[in-house]
């Protein structure tokens, strides 16, 4: 699979211009994702995931990311409703996940773990997916393909991680609840500024592109310097 930047030239002017803000992808990599104006990725995704569509693995059935955006908005909405670990559907797995990146239960809002089936059974998301494939030759088969390929692409791009294959359990790898806490602890420091032993990199962090982690770490360092 190719990433979004690599396939833009193959999509034609109409589709490419609907993804890129001004048809120019040359700004990719020059600034971090919060400030560069490379495409029309919603600011919510840039802030919550430190990601934009220029970095995305493309799925031909969803070339303008309509379904992917709907899934990401749904997942971020679900995450925002979780304030304490007791409200998590998969409580034990969530506690284990937080322990892997050095966060104690209820020391912060928990990460969001969910099943693939919970997305497949969501009526609104299913409706969006079916509308995208309704004019294809095999709409039912392509509906299943779109679901599976979208999850595979988002996992490859480091937005999701297959946390527990046996339970079909995925982790939303968001900045505020996964990446930032890990980066702070990986430097041996918690939110209170107290030094603690460094922790090994969990498997779901290893799936995140190094470029994204480095940009986020640099951004956090700049924020910390500006606040002093």
XYZ file of C-alpha atoms in Angstrom:
228
model
C 0.000 0.000 0.000
C 1.184 3.496 -0.827
C 0.834 6.523 1.420
C -1.284 9.541 0.601
C 1.579 11.677 -0.650
C 2.748 8.987 -3.085
C -0.618 8.437 -4.717
C -1.872 12.006 -5.084
C -0.417 12.233 -8.567
C -2.353 9.108 -9.554
C -5.756 10.374 -8.447
C -6.273 13.167 -10.928
C -6.728 16.879 -10.340
C -10.286 16.684 -8.992
C -9.635 14.184 -6.213
C -6.198 15.578 -5.391
C -7.524 19.097 -4.991
C -10.212 17.844 -2.627
C -7.492 16.434 -0.383
C -4.816 19.105 -0.704
C -5.719 22.634 0.324
C -3.941 24.259 -2.593
C -2.676 21.290 -4.589
C 0.827 21.739 -3.199
C 2.300 18.953 -1.084
C 5.823 20.402 -0.982
C 5.343 21.759 2.532
C 5.088 18.253 3.973
C 7.826 17.703 6.539
C 8.974 21.317 6.729
C 6.818 22.139 9.755
C 4.985 20.028 12.285
C 1.479 18.912 11.509
C -0.163 21.554 13.710
C 1.085 24.481 11.675
C 1.780 23.308 8.132
C -0.881 23.978 5.518
C -0.468 20.910 3.363
C -3.996 19.533 3.103
C -7.554 19.795 4.389
C -7.175 17.389 7.297
C -9.449 18.595 10.136
C -7.607 20.409 12.899
C -9.148 18.008 15.379
C -7.119 15.121 13.932
C -3.950 17.179 13.811
C -4.247 18.067 17.487
C -5.551 14.752 18.819
C -3.382 12.436 16.710
C -0.536 14.624 15.416
C -1.418 13.336 11.958
C -2.612 14.556 8.582
C -3.866 12.817 5.448
C -0.619 13.508 3.586
C 0.857 10.716 5.734
C -2.055 8.338 5.210
C -2.128 4.958 3.518
C -4.680 5.336 0.756
C -7.673 3.047 0.271
C -9.102 3.273 -3.264
C -12.700 2.830 -2.063
C -12.319 5.906 0.149
C -9.977 8.172 -1.813
C -11.186 11.368 -0.087
C -11.053 9.811 3.413
C -14.795 10.263 4.046
C -15.153 6.982 5.887
C -11.801 7.215 7.651
C -12.675 10.697 8.927
C -16.043 9.465 10.185
C -14.378 6.564 12.025
C -11.742 8.832 13.582
C -14.362 11.352 14.716
C -16.399 8.523 16.230
C -13.386 7.124 18.078
C -12.333 10.531 19.386
C -15.898 11.194 20.550
C -15.904 7.880 22.425
C -12.497 8.629 23.944
C -13.619 12.064 25.137
C -16.454 10.476 27.136
C -14.023 8.333 29.154
C -12.962 10.231 32.244
C -12.174 7.392 34.636
C -11.104 3.812 34.169
C -14.279 2.518 35.835
C -16.284 3.693 32.836
C -14.217 1.649 30.361
C -15.894 -1.356 28.749
C -12.561 -3.200 28.676
C -11.353 -2.149 32.109
C -8.711 -4.816 32.756
C -7.114 -4.348 29.328
C -7.148 -0.575 29.805
C -5.346 -0.865 33.137
C -2.754 -3.167 31.558
C -2.320 -0.743 28.660
C -1.741 2.233 30.971
C 0.751 0.213 32.974
C 2.763 -0.437 29.790
C 3.385 3.265 29.282
C 3.827 4.057 32.950
C 0.497 5.669 33.847
C -1.380 4.724 36.990
C -5.123 4.041 36.889
C -7.146 7.237 37.361
C -4.013 9.386 37.300
C -5.306 10.669 33.968
C -8.226 10.030 31.585
C -7.780 6.489 30.216
C -7.033 5.484 26.635
C -9.815 4.121 24.457
C -9.878 0.422 23.612
C -12.596 -0.962 21.365
C -13.414 -3.906 19.111
C -13.523 -4.023 15.332
C -17.068 -5.356 15.611
C -18.197 -2.262 17.514
C -17.310 -0.167 14.472
C -18.879 -2.602 12.008
C -22.145 -2.582 13.952
C -22.406 1.207 14.238
C -25.384 2.212 12.097
C -24.120 5.649 11.071
C -20.658 4.425 10.106
C -22.125 1.477 8.205
C -24.385 3.852 6.293
C -21.420 6.005 5.271
C -19.418 2.972 4.172
C -22.313 1.497 2.177
C -22.937 4.795 0.401
C -19.294 4.878 -0.746
C -19.486 1.415 -2.324
C -23.118 1.502 -3.516
C -22.177 2.109 -7.161
C -19.430 -0.523 -7.325
C -19.930 -3.893 -9.002
C -19.825 -5.821 -5.711
C -21.226 -3.487 -3.033
C -21.567 -6.083 -0.278
C -18.061 -7.461 -0.770
C -16.633 -3.966 -1.099
C -18.407 -2.878 2.077
C -16.500 -5.548 4.005
C -13.307 -4.689 2.160
C -13.658 -0.991 3.016
C -14.060 -1.772 6.714
C -11.094 -4.134 6.804
C -8.811 -2.043 4.606
C -9.557 1.131 6.565
C -8.603 -0.548 9.827
C -5.484 -2.029 8.210
C -4.483 1.389 6.851
C -5.031 3.202 10.139
C -3.075 0.502 11.956
C -0.219 0.798 9.466
C -0.266 4.587 9.910
C 0.031 4.245 13.699
C -3.398 5.697 14.522
C -4.662 2.362 15.807
C -2.925 -0.647 17.310
C -4.253 -4.186 17.451
C -3.899 -4.474 21.201
C -5.279 -7.996 21.720
C -5.812 -10.131 18.577
C -7.605 -12.855 20.530
C -10.235 -10.370 21.703
C -10.196 -8.333 18.465
C -9.316 -5.358 20.648
C -7.848 -2.157 19.217
C -6.264 0.874 20.871
C -6.752 4.436 19.651
C -3.191 5.801 19.732
C -4.043 9.396 20.561
C -1.605 12.080 21.691
C -3.182 13.096 24.970
C -3.868 9.633 26.333
C -1.079 7.498 24.883
C 1.753 9.279 23.079
C 2.316 12.283 25.353
C 2.223 10.277 28.620
C 4.670 7.784 27.140
C 7.045 10.457 25.833
C 7.107 12.181 29.214
C 7.781 8.933 31.068
C 10.338 7.808 28.492
C 12.365 10.820 29.582
C 11.966 9.688 33.184
C 9.658 12.534 34.154
C 5.966 12.629 35.057
C 3.523 15.535 34.825
C 4.569 16.791 38.230
C 8.183 17.101 37.143
C 9.352 14.199 39.309
C 11.908 11.853 37.814
C 11.027 8.174 37.574
C 12.738 5.151 36.017
C 12.607 5.080 32.222
C 10.205 2.559 30.705
C 10.621 0.315 27.645
C 8.744 1.189 24.484
C 5.395 -0.697 24.348
C 4.491 -2.523 21.130
C 1.763 -0.010 20.276
C 4.270 2.831 20.387
C 6.574 0.989 17.991
C 3.821 1.084 15.354
C 3.828 4.900 15.324
C 6.023 6.461 12.610
C 9.305 7.766 14.038
C 8.772 11.086 12.276
C 5.502 11.630 14.147
C 7.014 10.744 17.505
C 10.001 13.000 16.904
C 7.790 15.917 15.828
C 5.553 15.471 18.846
C 8.518 15.212 21.229
C 9.956 18.401 19.757
C 6.592 20.133 20.080
C 6.274 19.109 23.729
C 9.792 20.322 24.445
C 8.986 23.687 22.842
C 5.778 23.948 24.857
C 7.668 23.205 28.051
C 10.335 25.803 27.242
C 7.714 28.445 26.448
C 5.953 27.841 29.753
C 9.087 28.409 31.820
